Amino acid sequence: MAILVVGSVAFDSLETPSGKRERVLGGAATHFALAASFFAPVRVVGVVGEDFLPEHEEVLKCKGVDTQGIERAPGKCFHWKGAYLRDLNEADTLATDLNVFAEFEPKIPPAYDDTEFLFLANIDPVLQLRVRRQMPKVAMVAGDTMNYWIHAHRENLLKTLRELDVLLINDKEAQMLSGETNGLRAAEAVMALGPKSLIVKHGEYGATAYFSERSFGDGLKRRPFRAPGLPLHEVVDPTGAGDSFAGGFYGYIASQGKLTPEVFKRAMFYGSAMGSLAVERFGTERLQEATRAEIDERVDLLREISHL
Amino acid sequence: MAILVVGSVAFDSLETPSGKRERVLGGAATHFALAASFFAPVRVVGVVGEDFLPEHEEVLKCKGVDTQGIERAPGKCFHWKGAYLRDLNEADTLATDLNVFAEFEPKIPPAYDDTEFLFLANIDPVLQLRVRRQMPKVAMVAGDTMNYWIHAHRENLLKTLRELDVLLINDKEAQMLSGETNGLRAAEAVMALGPKSLIVKHGEYGATAYFSERSFGDGLKRRPFRAPGLPLHEVVDPTGAGDSFAGGFYGYIASQGKLTPEVFKRAMFYGSAMGSLAVERFGTERLQEATRAEIDERVDLLREISHL
């Protein structure tokens, strides 16, 4: 079943201990779409500038991603410049040039109306909610957010959270959103704000899923579930790791067509596998060359390193 | 088969978000011995002062721990005062009164000569090495250390590391010891210093075991293995969590009598189970009242939250 992702399509300028890259293709929707494309048809709603060339669009199209929802606007693409020199888990933002993204108003092409799975990548929660309202028939809604929206746009974010089946955030964001430092209490507080289920990402250590009585529509509350991260010799570029996790996770669920506890757990492993691939090269390089066989192999590996 | 632990038997004064306790029984050897006592006969070598009363010794003895290696010295027990108010993962040390521990010279009772499993808890690496030399016939040696010894006594520590089958440390210690920030490369660098296998603890996220070609005597190098931590609603007192992990891990191995990859992996789950129990109450309270059935239940729970 098809996934629609709304979010940024951007260029990133990156510096990590492994090197530098100028203006490589990036953005949350790009990473998500590439990762999810291995599992299900993916549609993208976003905005790009005149510097988004056919060769960039081809990166998505050659994975079968439907790009008719990517609007062209006069000006330049969103550009983010960041460095991970102190700590691979946290970027220092050196520049954020919103460019065409500043006036982004998501428009859903009519051909996307039959989308079953909606993913609201990390954008203004007002826009997330507007998109969600335009897609009343979707079977499932998942989304991401970040510290900026939690701090400065909390009221708007709270409205979006009420619409989510699954929210994906990291440890710091869960603490910030809940005011709780204990992971389990933070998760319960976040789910009380709306999301039926919550995935908290722990960087290299993996991710934990938390469930509420509303997670699977049967009124049963299940225990958390932890998926490991894969120990890697070198993290070349952490940018997009979280979006790639989300793409693998959500893509796998869409490929199964329904959300059961077993599907959710396996999806966590696919998410971790996609995240571990994405960081092995700069930008989208690694996801572009990955194969489904390689992804399944990595899921087997994650099972091997965590199962008795 | 029997385990001998050499380390501190102490009193701890603790402050955490859950409350305060003055001079409760603690010390690495105490936590380790209690945790390991559920699995195998445990013998303790340490030193205590005149404030170590029969009621304190009884905490160990009622779990079957052999205390004849605990030497009495004039003066007071080692006393540590710490607070976890900023961060439950890191204590602020408010006072360290070495007392009788300052002159500690481990003496192995002749009755301990047939010990098969030696655990060198976190003490001066010179003493760790001296104890190891006095026990040439042990089948397996595991040990712990900390930032202080890594920084200020590195040369001595390196001699001890060469004697270890398994070293147990946390992420920061692994980084400090290896000079590597990448977890996998840090682990390989630490094992190159001597330990055949390495366990790196990640606090609430669990722990990762790393193996070398020397881990199981068959020349085969195996992939890392990750055991999850158990999400808990309240961490009352993190003191001794690492020692309890080590006690559960090593106790389980001793109970199996041999070190195979399968035993090592299950031992990681028993370690995580004991660590998760230990932190639920202050000091040794929770380990004192735990039952083997409860421990096995917790291992089942760890499997449930991590296995597909």
Coordinates of C-alpha atoms in Angstrom, one line a residue:
Chain A
M1 CA 0.0 0.0 0.0
A2 CA 1.2 3.5 -0.8
I3 CA 2.9 5.9 1.5
L4 CA 2.7 9.7 1.3
V5 CA 5.5 11.7 2.9
V6 CA 5.4 15.4 3.3
G7 CA 8.6 17.2 4.3
S8 CA 11.8 18.8 3.1
V9 CA 13.7 18.1 -0.1
A10 CA 16.9 19.9 0.4
F11 CA 20.6 20.3 -0.1
D12 CA 23.0 19.6 2.8
S13 CA 26.6 20.8 3.2
L14 CA 28.2 18.5 5.7
E15 CA 31.4 18.1 7.6
T16 CA 32.1 15.0 9.7
P17 CA 35.3 13.3 10.9
S18 CA 35.2 11.4 7.6
G19 CA 35.2 14.4 5.3
K20 CA 33.3 17.3 3.8
R21 CA 30.5 17.5 1.1
E22 CA 28.9 20.6 -0.4
R23 CA 25.3 20.7 -1.4
V24 CA 24.5 17.0 -1.6
L25 CA 20.9 15.9 -2.0
G26 CA 19.2 15.6 1.4
G27 CA 16.1 16.6 3.4
A28 CA 13.9 14.5 5.6
A29 CA 11.4 13.6 2.8
T30 CA 14.3 12.5 0.6
H31 CA 15.9 10.2 3.1
F32 CA 12.5 8.8 4.2
A33 CA 11.3 8.3 0.6
L34 CA 14.5 6.5 -0.4
A35 CA 14.4 4.2 2.6
A36 CA 10.7 3.4 2.3
S37 CA 11.0 2.8 -1.5
F38 CA 12.4 -0.6 -0.9
F39 CA 9.1 -1.7 0.7
A40 CA 6.2 0.2 -0.8
P41 CA 5.2 2.8 -3.4
V42 CA 6.1 6.2 -2.1
R43 CA 4.7 9.6 -2.9
V44 CA 6.4 12.9 -1.9
V45 CA 4.9 16.3 -1.2
G46 CA 7.5 19.0 -0.9
V47 CA 8.9 22.1 -2.5
V48 CA 12.1 22.7 -4.4
G49 CA 13.8 25.6 -6.1
E50 CA 15.4 26.0 -9.5
D51 CA 18.6 24.3 -8.3
F52 CA 16.8 21.0 -8.1
L53 CA 17.8 19.5 -11.4
P54 CA 16.6 16.5 -13.3
E55 CA 19.5 14.5 -12.0
H56 CA 18.3 15.1 -8.4
E57 CA 14.8 14.1 -9.2
E58 CA 16.1 11.0 -10.9
V59 CA 17.6 9.8 -7.6
L60 CA 14.0 9.5 -6.4
K61 CA 12.4 8.4 -9.6
C62 CA 14.8 5.6 -10.2
K63 CA 13.6 4.1 -7.0
G64 CA 10.0 4.3 -8.2
V65 CA 9.2 7.3 -6.0
D66 CA 6.3 9.4 -7.3
T67 CA 7.5 13.0 -7.4
Q68 CA 4.5 14.7 -8.9
G69 CA 3.8 16.2 -5.4
I70 CA 7.1 18.0 -5.5
E71 CA 6.3 21.6 -6.3
R72 CA 8.7 23.9 -8.2
A73 CA 9.1 27.4 -6.9
P74 CA 11.3 30.4 -7.9
G75 CA 14.5 30.5 -5.9
K76 CA 16.7 27.9 -4.3
C77 CA 16.1 24.7 -2.3
F78 CA 16.2 24.6 1.4
H79 CA 19.9 24.4 2.4
W80 CA 21.3 23.1 5.7
K81 CA 24.9 23.3 6.6
G82 CA 26.1 21.3 9.6
A83 CA 29.1 19.8 11.2
Y84 CA 29.5 16.7 13.5
L85 CA 33.0 17.3 14.8
R86 CA 32.6 17.2 18.5
D87 CA 30.0 14.4 18.6
L88 CA 28.5 12.2 15.9
N89 CA 25.2 12.1 17.8
E90 CA 24.7 15.9 17.6
A91 CA 25.2 18.3 14.7
D92 CA 26.4 21.9 15.1
T93 CA 24.1 23.8 12.7
L94 CA 26.3 26.3 10.8
A95 CA 23.6 27.6 8.4
T96 CA 19.9 27.2 7.7
D97 CA 18.7 28.8 4.5
L98 CA 15.0 28.1 4.2
N99 CA 14.8 29.6 0.7
V100 CA 11.7 28.2 -1.1
F101 CA 10.8 26.3 2.1
A102 CA 9.9 29.5 3.9
E103 CA 6.7 29.8 2.0
F104 CA 5.9 26.1 1.7
E105 CA 2.2 25.3 1.5
P106 CA 1.7 21.6 1.0
K107 CA -0.6 20.7 -1.9
I108 CA -1.8 17.1 -2.3
P109 CA -2.2 16.1 -5.9
P110 CA -5.6 14.4 -6.5
A111 CA -3.8 11.3 -7.6
Y112 CA -2.5 10.9 -4.0
D113 CA -6.1 10.8 -2.5
D114 CA -6.1 7.0 -2.2
T115 CA -2.9 7.0 0.0
E116 CA -3.2 4.6 2.9
F117 CA -0.2 5.6 4.9
L118 CA 0.7 9.2 5.7
F119 CA 4.1 10.3 7.1
L120 CA 4.5 13.8 8.4
A121 CA 8.2 14.5 8.4
N122 CA 9.7 17.2 10.6
I123 CA 8.1 20.4 9.5
D124 CA 5.9 23.1 11.1
P125 CA 3.2 21.3 13.0
V126 CA 0.6 23.7 11.5
L127 CA 1.5 22.3 8.1
Q128 CA 1.5 18.8 9.4
L129 CA -2.0 19.2 10.7
R130 CA -3.2 20.9 7.5
V131 CA -1.9 17.9 5.4
R132 CA -3.5 15.4 7.8
R133 CA -6.8 17.2 7.5
Q134 CA -6.6 17.0 3.7
M135 CA -6.2 13.2 3.9
P136 CA -9.1 12.1 6.1
K137 CA -9.2 8.6 4.6
V138 CA -5.6 7.4 5.4
A139 CA -5.4 4.2 7.5
M140 CA -2.4 5.3 9.5
V141 CA -0.6 8.5 10.3
A142 CA 3.0 8.7 11.7
G143 CA 5.2 11.7 12.2
D144 CA 8.4 13.2 13.4
T145 CA 9.2 16.6 15.1
M146 CA 12.2 18.3 16.7
N147 CA 13.3 20.5 19.6
Y148 CA 12.5 23.7 17.9
W149 CA 8.8 22.9 17.4
I150 CA 8.6 21.4 21.0
H151 CA 10.0 24.6 22.5
A152 CA 8.6 27.4 20.4
H153 CA 5.4 26.0 18.8
R154 CA 4.2 23.7 21.6
E155 CA 0.5 24.5 21.3
N156 CA 0.4 23.8 17.5
L157 CA 2.5 20.7 18.0
L158 CA 0.0 19.4 20.6
K159 CA -2.8 19.6 18.0
T160 CA -0.8 17.5 15.5
L161 CA 0.2 14.9 18.2
R162 CA -3.5 14.1 18.7
E163 CA -3.7 12.9 15.1
L164 CA -0.8 10.5 15.2
D165 CA -0.8 6.7 15.3
V166 CA 3.0 6.7 15.8
L167 CA 5.3 9.5 16.8
L168 CA 9.1 9.0 16.2
I169 CA 11.5 11.2 18.2
N170 CA 14.8 10.8 20.1
D171 CA 15.6 10.6 23.8
K172 CA 16.1 14.4 24.2
E173 CA 12.9 15.3 22.4
A174 CA 10.9 12.8 24.5
Q175 CA 12.4 14.4 27.7
M176 CA 11.7 17.9 26.4
L177 CA 8.1 17.1 25.3
S178 CA 7.2 15.3 28.6
G179 CA 9.3 17.1 31.2
E180 CA 10.3 13.6 32.4
T181 CA 13.9 12.3 32.5
N182 CA 12.8 8.6 33.1
G183 CA 12.4 7.0 29.7
L184 CA 9.3 5.0 30.5
R185 CA 7.5 7.8 32.3
A186 CA 8.4 10.2 29.5
A187 CA 7.0 7.8 26.9
E188 CA 3.7 7.4 28.9
A189 CA 3.4 11.2 29.2
V190 CA 4.0 11.7 25.5
M191 CA 1.4 9.1 24.5
A192 CA -1.0 10.8 26.9
L193 CA -0.7 13.8 24.6
G194 CA -2.1 11.8 21.6
P195 CA 0.2 9.4 19.8
K196 CA -1.1 5.8 20.1
S197 CA 2.4 4.5 20.0
L198 CA 5.8 6.1 20.4
I199 CA 9.3 5.2 19.0
V200 CA 12.2 6.8 20.9
K201 CA 15.5 6.6 19.1
H202 CA 18.7 6.1 21.1
G203 CA 21.3 6.8 18.4
E204 CA 23.8 4.0 18.1
Y205 CA 22.1 1.9 20.8
G206 CA 18.9 1.4 18.8
A207 CA 15.3 2.4 19.5
T208 CA 12.5 1.6 21.9
A209 CA 8.8 1.3 20.9
Y210 CA 6.2 2.1 23.6
F211 CA 2.6 1.1 23.3
S212 CA -0.7 2.4 24.8
E213 CA -4.0 0.6 25.0
R214 CA -4.9 2.4 21.7
S215 CA -1.9 1.0 19.8
F216 CA -3.6 -1.9 18.1
G217 CA -7.2 -1.1 18.6
D218 CA -7.8 -4.1 20.9
G219 CA -7.6 -2.2 24.2
L220 CA -4.6 -4.2 25.3
K221 CA -1.5 -2.5 26.7
R222 CA 1.8 -4.2 25.6
R223 CA 5.3 -4.0 27.0
P224 CA 7.9 -1.8 25.3
F225 CA 10.0 -3.3 22.5
R226 CA 13.7 -2.6 21.9
A227 CA 15.5 -3.0 18.6
P228 CA 19.3 -2.8 18.7
G229 CA 21.4 -0.5 16.6
L230 CA 24.1 -2.2 14.6
P231 CA 27.7 -1.5 15.8
L232 CA 29.5 0.0 12.8
H233 CA 33.2 0.6 12.3
E234 CA 32.6 4.0 10.9
V235 CA 29.7 6.4 10.9
V236 CA 30.5 8.6 7.9
D237 CA 27.5 10.9 8.1
P238 CA 24.7 10.7 10.6
T239 CA 22.5 13.1 8.6
G240 CA 19.2 11.5 7.8
A241 CA 19.7 8.4 10.0
G242 CA 16.4 9.1 11.8
D243 CA 14.5 9.7 8.6
S244 CA 15.9 6.5 7.1
F245 CA 14.9 4.6 10.2
A246 CA 11.4 6.1 9.8
G247 CA 11.3 5.1 6.1
G248 CA 12.3 1.5 6.8
F249 CA 9.9 1.2 9.7
Y250 CA 6.9 2.7 7.9
G251 CA 7.7 1.2 4.6
Y252 CA 7.8 -2.3 6.2
I253 CA 4.4 -1.6 7.8
A254 CA 2.9 -0.4 4.5
S255 CA 4.3 -3.5 2.8
Q256 CA 2.4 -5.7 5.3
G257 CA -0.8 -3.6 4.9
K258 CA -1.7 -3.8 8.6
L259 CA -0.4 -2.9 12.0
T260 CA -0.1 -5.8 14.3
P261 CA 2.3 -6.1 17.3
E262 CA 4.4 -8.6 15.2
V263 CA 4.5 -6.3 12.2
F264 CA 5.4 -3.3 14.4
K265 CA 8.4 -5.2 16.0
R266 CA 9.8 -6.4 12.7
A267 CA 9.3 -2.9 11.3
M268 CA 11.6 -1.6 14.1
F269 CA 14.3 -4.0 12.9
Y270 CA 13.8 -2.8 9.3
G271 CA 14.1 0.8 10.6
S272 CA 17.3 0.1 12.4
A273 CA 18.7 -1.7 9.3
M274 CA 17.9 1.4 7.1
G275 CA 19.4 3.8 9.6
S276 CA 22.6 1.7 9.8
L277 CA 22.9 1.7 6.0
A278 CA 22.2 5.4 5.6
V279 CA 25.1 6.5 7.9
E280 CA 27.8 4.5 6.1
R281 CA 28.2 7.1 3.3
F282 CA 27.5 10.8 2.9
G283 CA 24.0 12.1 2.1
T284 CA 21.8 9.6 0.2
E285 CA 24.7 7.7 -1.4
R286 CA 24.3 4.5 0.5
L287 CA 20.5 4.3 0.2
Q288 CA 20.8 4.9 -3.5
E289 CA 23.0 1.8 -4.0
A290 CA 21.4 -0.5 -1.4
T291 CA 19.5 -3.7 -2.4
R292 CA 16.6 -5.4 -0.8
A293 CA 18.7 -8.5 -0.3
E294 CA 21.3 -6.4 1.6
I295 CA 18.6 -4.9 3.8
D296 CA 17.2 -8.3 4.7
E297 CA 20.7 -9.5 5.4
R298 CA 21.1 -6.6 7.8
V299 CA 17.8 -7.4 9.6
D300 CA 19.2 -11.0 10.0
L301 CA 22.3 -9.5 11.4
L302 CA 20.4 -7.4 13.9
R303 CA 18.5 -10.5 15.0
E304 CA 21.8 -12.4 15.3
I305 CA 23.4 -9.8 17.6
S306 CA 20.4 -9.5 19.9
H307 CA 18.6 -12.8 20.0
L308 CA 19.5 -15.7 22.4
Chain B
M1 CA 31.6 -23.8 40.5
A2 CA 32.8 -21.2 43.0
I3 CA 33.5 -17.5 42.3
L4 CA 36.0 -15.4 44.3
V5 CA 35.4 -11.6 44.2
V6 CA 38.0 -9.2 45.5
G7 CA 36.8 -5.6 46.1
S8 CA 35.3 -3.1 48.4
V9 CA 32.9 -3.8 51.2
A10 CA 31.7 -0.4 52.2
F11 CA 29.1 2.0 53.5
D12 CA 27.4 4.4 51.1
S13 CA 25.6 7.7 51.8
L14 CA 23.3 8.3 49.0
E15 CA 21.0 11.0 47.6
T16 CA 18.8 10.5 44.6
P17 CA 15.6 12.0 43.4
S18 CA 13.8 9.2 45.3
G19 CA 15.3 10.1 48.7
K20 CA 18.3 9.9 51.0
R21 CA 20.1 7.1 52.9
E22 CA 23.0 7.3 55.3
R23 CA 25.7 4.7 55.6
V24 CA 23.8 1.8 53.9
L25 CA 25.8 -1.4 53.2
G26 CA 27.5 -1.1 49.8
G27 CA 30.7 -1.6 47.9
A28 CA 31.5 -3.3 44.6
A29 CA 32.2 -6.7 46.2
T30 CA 29.0 -6.6 48.2
H31 CA 26.8 -5.8 45.2
F32 CA 28.6 -8.3 43.1
A33 CA 28.5 -11.1 45.7
L34 CA 24.8 -10.7 46.4
A35 CA 23.9 -10.7 42.7
A36 CA 26.2 -13.7 41.9
S37 CA 24.9 -15.7 45.0
F38 CA 21.7 -16.6 43.2
F39 CA 23.8 -18.7 40.7
A40 CA 26.9 -20.0 42.3
P41 CA 28.9 -20.2 45.6
V42 CA 30.6 -16.9 46.2
R43 CA 33.7 -16.1 48.3
V44 CA 34.7 -12.5 49.2
V45 CA 38.1 -11.0 49.8
G46 CA 38.0 -7.5 51.2
V47 CA 38.6 -5.5 54.3
V48 CA 36.2 -3.9 56.8
G49 CA 36.4 -1.8 59.9
E50 CA 34.9 -2.0 63.3
D51 CA 31.7 -0.5 62.1
F52 CA 31.0 -3.6 60.1
L53 CA 28.6 -5.4 62.4
P54 CA 27.3 -9.0 62.5
E55 CA 24.1 -7.7 61.0
H56 CA 26.0 -6.5 57.9
E57 CA 27.9 -9.7 57.6
E58 CA 24.6 -11.6 57.9
V59 CA 23.3 -9.9 54.7
L60 CA 26.0 -11.8 52.8
K61 CA 26.0 -15.0 54.9
C62 CA 22.2 -15.5 54.6
K63 CA 22.7 -15.7 50.8
G64 CA 25.4 -18.4 51.4
V65 CA 28.3 -16.0 50.6
D66 CA 31.6 -17.2 52.2
T67 CA 32.9 -14.2 54.2
Q68 CA 36.0 -15.7 55.7
G69 CA 38.1 -13.7 53.3
I70 CA 36.8 -10.4 54.7
E71 CA 39.6 -9.1 56.9
R72 CA 38.9 -7.0 60.0
A73 CA 41.1 -4.0 60.6
P74 CA 41.1 -1.2 63.2
G75 CA 39.2 1.8 62.1
K76 CA 36.2 2.3 59.8
C77 CA 34.9 0.8 56.6
F78 CA 35.4 2.5 53.3
H79 CA 32.7 5.2 53.0
W80 CA 31.4 6.8 49.8
K81 CA 29.0 9.7 49.7
G82 CA 27.3 10.5 46.4
A83 CA 24.4 12.2 44.9
Y84 CA 22.5 11.6 41.6
L85 CA 20.5 14.8 41.3
R86 CA 21.5 16.1 37.9
D87 CA 21.6 12.8 36.2
L88 CA 20.9 9.2 37.3
N89 CA 23.6 8.0 35.0
E90 CA 26.4 9.9 36.7
A91 CA 27.0 10.4 40.4
D92 CA 28.5 13.5 42.0
T93 CA 31.0 12.2 44.6
L94 CA 30.6 14.3 47.7
A95 CA 33.1 12.3 49.9
T96 CA 35.4 9.3 49.6
D97 CA 36.7 8.2 53.0
L98 CA 39.1 5.3 52.2
N99 CA 39.5 4.4 55.9
V100 CA 40.7 0.8 56.3
F101 CA 40.6 0.4 52.5
A102 CA 43.7 2.7 52.2
E103 CA 45.9 -0.1 53.5
F104 CA 44.1 -2.9 51.9
E105 CA 46.4 -5.8 51.0
P106 CA 44.2 -8.7 49.7
K107 CA 44.9 -12.1 51.4
I108 CA 43.5 -15.2 49.9
P109 CA 42.4 -17.8 52.6
P110 CA 43.8 -21.3 51.7
A111 CA 40.3 -22.6 51.6
Y112 CA 39.8 -20.4 48.5
D113 CA 42.6 -22.0 46.5
D114 CA 40.2 -24.2 44.5
T115 CA 38.2 -21.3 43.2
E116 CA 37.5 -21.6 39.5
F117 CA 36.1 -18.1 38.7
L118 CA 37.9 -15.0 39.8
F119 CA 36.4 -11.5 39.7
L120 CA 38.6 -8.5 40.2
A121 CA 36.2 -5.7 41.2
N122 CA 37.1 -2.0 40.7
I123 CA 40.2 -1.6 42.9
D124 CA 43.9 -0.5 42.4
P125 CA 45.1 -2.5 39.4
V126 CA 48.3 -3.4 41.3
L127 CA 46.2 -5.2 43.8
Q128 CA 44.1 -6.8 41.0
L129 CA 47.3 -8.2 39.5
R130 CA 48.6 -9.4 42.8
V131 CA 45.4 -11.3 43.5
R132 CA 45.4 -12.8 40.0
R133 CA 49.0 -14.0 40.6
Q134 CA 48.0 -15.7 43.8
M135 CA 45.3 -17.7 41.9
P136 CA 47.2 -19.2 39.1
K137 CA 44.8 -22.1 38.7
V138 CA 41.5 -20.3 38.1
A139 CA 39.7 -21.2 34.9
M140 CA 38.5 -17.7 34.2
V141 CA 39.3 -14.1 35.3
A142 CA 37.0 -11.1 34.8
G143 CA 37.3 -7.6 36.1
D144 CA 36.2 -4.1 36.2
T145 CA 38.0 -0.7 36.5
M146 CA 37.1 3.0 36.4
N147 CA 38.2 6.4 35.0
Y148 CA 40.6 7.1 37.9
W149 CA 42.8 4.0 37.2
I150 CA 42.6 4.6 33.5
H151 CA 43.8 8.2 33.8
A152 CA 46.3 8.1 36.7
H153 CA 47.5 4.4 36.8
R154 CA 47.4 3.4 33.2
E155 CA 50.7 1.5 33.1
N156 CA 49.6 -0.7 36.1
L157 CA 46.1 -1.2 34.6
L158 CA 47.6 -2.3 31.3
K159 CA 49.4 -5.2 33.2
T160 CA 46.1 -6.3 34.7
L161 CA 44.2 -6.1 31.4
R162 CA 46.6 -8.7 29.9
E163 CA 45.3 -11.2 32.5
L164 CA 41.6 -10.8 31.8
D165 CA 39.2 -13.1 30.0
V166 CA 36.5 -10.5 30.3
L167 CA 36.7 -6.8 31.1
L168 CA 33.4 -5.0 32.0
I169 CA 33.4 -1.2 31.7
N170 CA 31.0 1.5 30.5
D171 CA 31.0 3.6 27.3
K172 CA 33.0 6.5 28.7
E173 CA 35.6 4.2 30.2
A174 CA 35.9 2.3 26.9
Q175 CA 36.5 5.7 25.1
M176 CA 39.0 6.8 27.7
L177 CA 40.9 3.6 27.6
S178 CA 41.1 3.3 23.8
G179 CA 41.1 7.0 22.7
E180 CA 38.3 6.0 20.2
T181 CA 34.8 7.5 20.1
N182 CA 33.4 4.9 17.8
G183 CA 32.1 2.0 19.9
L184 CA 33.2 -0.9 17.7
R185 CA 36.7 0.5 17.2
A186 CA 37.0 1.4 20.9
A187 CA 36.1 -2.2 21.7
E188 CA 38.7 -3.6 19.3
A189 CA 41.4 -1.3 20.7
V190 CA 40.6 -2.3 24.3
M191 CA 40.7 -6.1 23.4
A192 CA 44.1 -5.5 21.7
L193 CA 45.3 -4.4 25.2
G194 CA 44.6 -7.9 26.6
P195 CA 41.0 -8.8 27.5
K196 CA 39.8 -11.7 25.4
S197 CA 36.2 -10.3 25.5
L198 CA 34.8 -7.0 26.5
I199 CA 31.4 -5.9 27.9
V200 CA 30.5 -2.3 27.5
K201 CA 27.6 -1.1 29.6
H202 CA 25.3 1.6 28.2
G203 CA 23.3 2.4 31.3
E204 CA 19.5 2.1 30.7
Y205 CA 20.0 1.0 27.1
G206 CA 21.7 -2.3 28.1
A207 CA 25.1 -3.6 27.3
T208 CA 27.2 -4.8 24.3
A209 CA 29.6 -7.8 24.4
Y210 CA 32.5 -7.7 21.9
F211 CA 34.5 -10.8 21.1
S212 CA 38.0 -11.5 19.8
E213 CA 39.5 -14.6 18.2
R214 CA 40.6 -15.5 21.7
S215 CA 37.2 -15.3 23.4
F216 CA 36.3 -19.0 23.2
G217 CA 39.6 -20.7 22.5
D218 CA 38.6 -21.7 19.0
G219 CA 40.2 -18.9 17.0
L220 CA 36.8 -17.8 15.6
K221 CA 35.9 -14.1 15.8
R222 CA 32.2 -13.6 16.5
R223 CA 29.9 -10.6 16.1
P224 CA 29.0 -8.3 19.0
F225 CA 26.0 -9.2 21.1
R226 CA 23.6 -6.7 22.6
A227 CA 21.4 -7.3 25.6
P228 CA 18.7 -4.7 26.4
G229 CA 18.2 -2.8 29.6
L230 CA 14.7 -3.1 31.1
P231 CA 12.7 0.1 30.9
L232 CA 11.8 0.9 34.6
H233 CA 9.3 3.4 36.0
E234 CA 11.7 4.5 38.7
V235 CA 15.4 4.1 39.2
V236 CA 15.6 4.6 42.9
D237 CA 19.4 4.3 43.3
P238 CA 21.8 3.4 40.5
T239 CA 24.6 2.7 42.9
G240 CA 26.0 -0.8 42.3
A241 CA 24.0 -1.4 39.1
G242 CA 27.3 -2.2 37.2
D243 CA 28.5 -4.6 40.0
S244 CA 25.1 -6.3 40.1
F245 CA 25.2 -6.7 36.3
A246 CA 28.7 -8.2 36.7
G247 CA 27.5 -10.5 39.5
G248 CA 24.6 -11.8 37.4
F249 CA 26.7 -12.2 34.3
Y250 CA 29.6 -14.0 36.1
G251 CA 27.4 -16.0 38.4
Y252 CA 25.4 -17.4 35.5
I253 CA 28.6 -18.4 33.7
A254 CA 30.0 -20.1 36.8
S255 CA 26.7 -21.9 37.2
Q256 CA 27.1 -23.4 33.7
G257 CA 30.7 -24.2 34.4
K258 CA 32.0 -23.3 31.0
L259 CA 32.2 -20.4 28.6
T260 CA 30.5 -20.9 25.3
P261 CA 29.0 -18.2 23.1
E262 CA 25.5 -19.3 24.1
V263 CA 26.4 -19.2 27.8
F264 CA 28.0 -15.8 27.4
K265 CA 24.9 -14.4 25.7
R266 CA 22.5 -15.7 28.2
A267 CA 24.8 -14.4 31.0
M268 CA 24.4 -10.9 29.5
F269 CA 20.6 -11.2 30.0
Y270 CA 21.1 -12.4 33.6
G271 CA 23.5 -9.5 34.1
S272 CA 20.9 -7.0 32.8
A273 CA 18.2 -8.6 34.9
M274 CA 20.3 -8.2 38.1
G275 CA 21.2 -4.6 37.2
S276 CA 17.5 -3.8 36.7
L277 CA 16.6 -5.3 40.1
A278 CA 19.4 -3.6 42.0
V279 CA 18.4 -0.1 41.1
E280 CA 14.7 -0.5 42.2
R281 CA 15.6 0.2 45.9
F282 CA 18.4 1.8 47.8
G283 CA 21.7 0.0 48.4
T284 CA 21.4 -3.8 48.6
E285 CA 17.7 -3.8 49.6
R286 CA 16.3 -5.2 46.4
L287 CA 19.0 -7.9 45.9
Q288 CA 18.5 -9.0 49.5
E289 CA 14.8 -9.8 48.9
A290 CA 15.0 -11.1 45.3
T291 CA 14.2 -14.7 44.4
R292 CA 15.6 -16.9 41.7
A293 CA 12.1 -17.2 40.2
E294 CA 11.8 -13.5 40.0
I295 CA 15.2 -13.2 38.3
D296 CA 14.3 -15.9 35.7
E297 CA 11.0 -14.0 35.1
R298 CA 13.0 -10.8 34.4
V299 CA 15.2 -12.6 31.9
D300 CA 12.0 -13.8 30.2
L301 CA 10.8 -10.2 30.2
L302 CA 14.1 -9.0 28.6
R303 CA 13.7 -11.6 25.9
E304 CA 10.1 -10.6 25.3
I305 CA 11.0 -6.9 24.9
S306 CA 13.9 -7.6 22.5
H307 CA 13.0 -10.8 20.5
L308 CA 11.0 -10.9 17.3

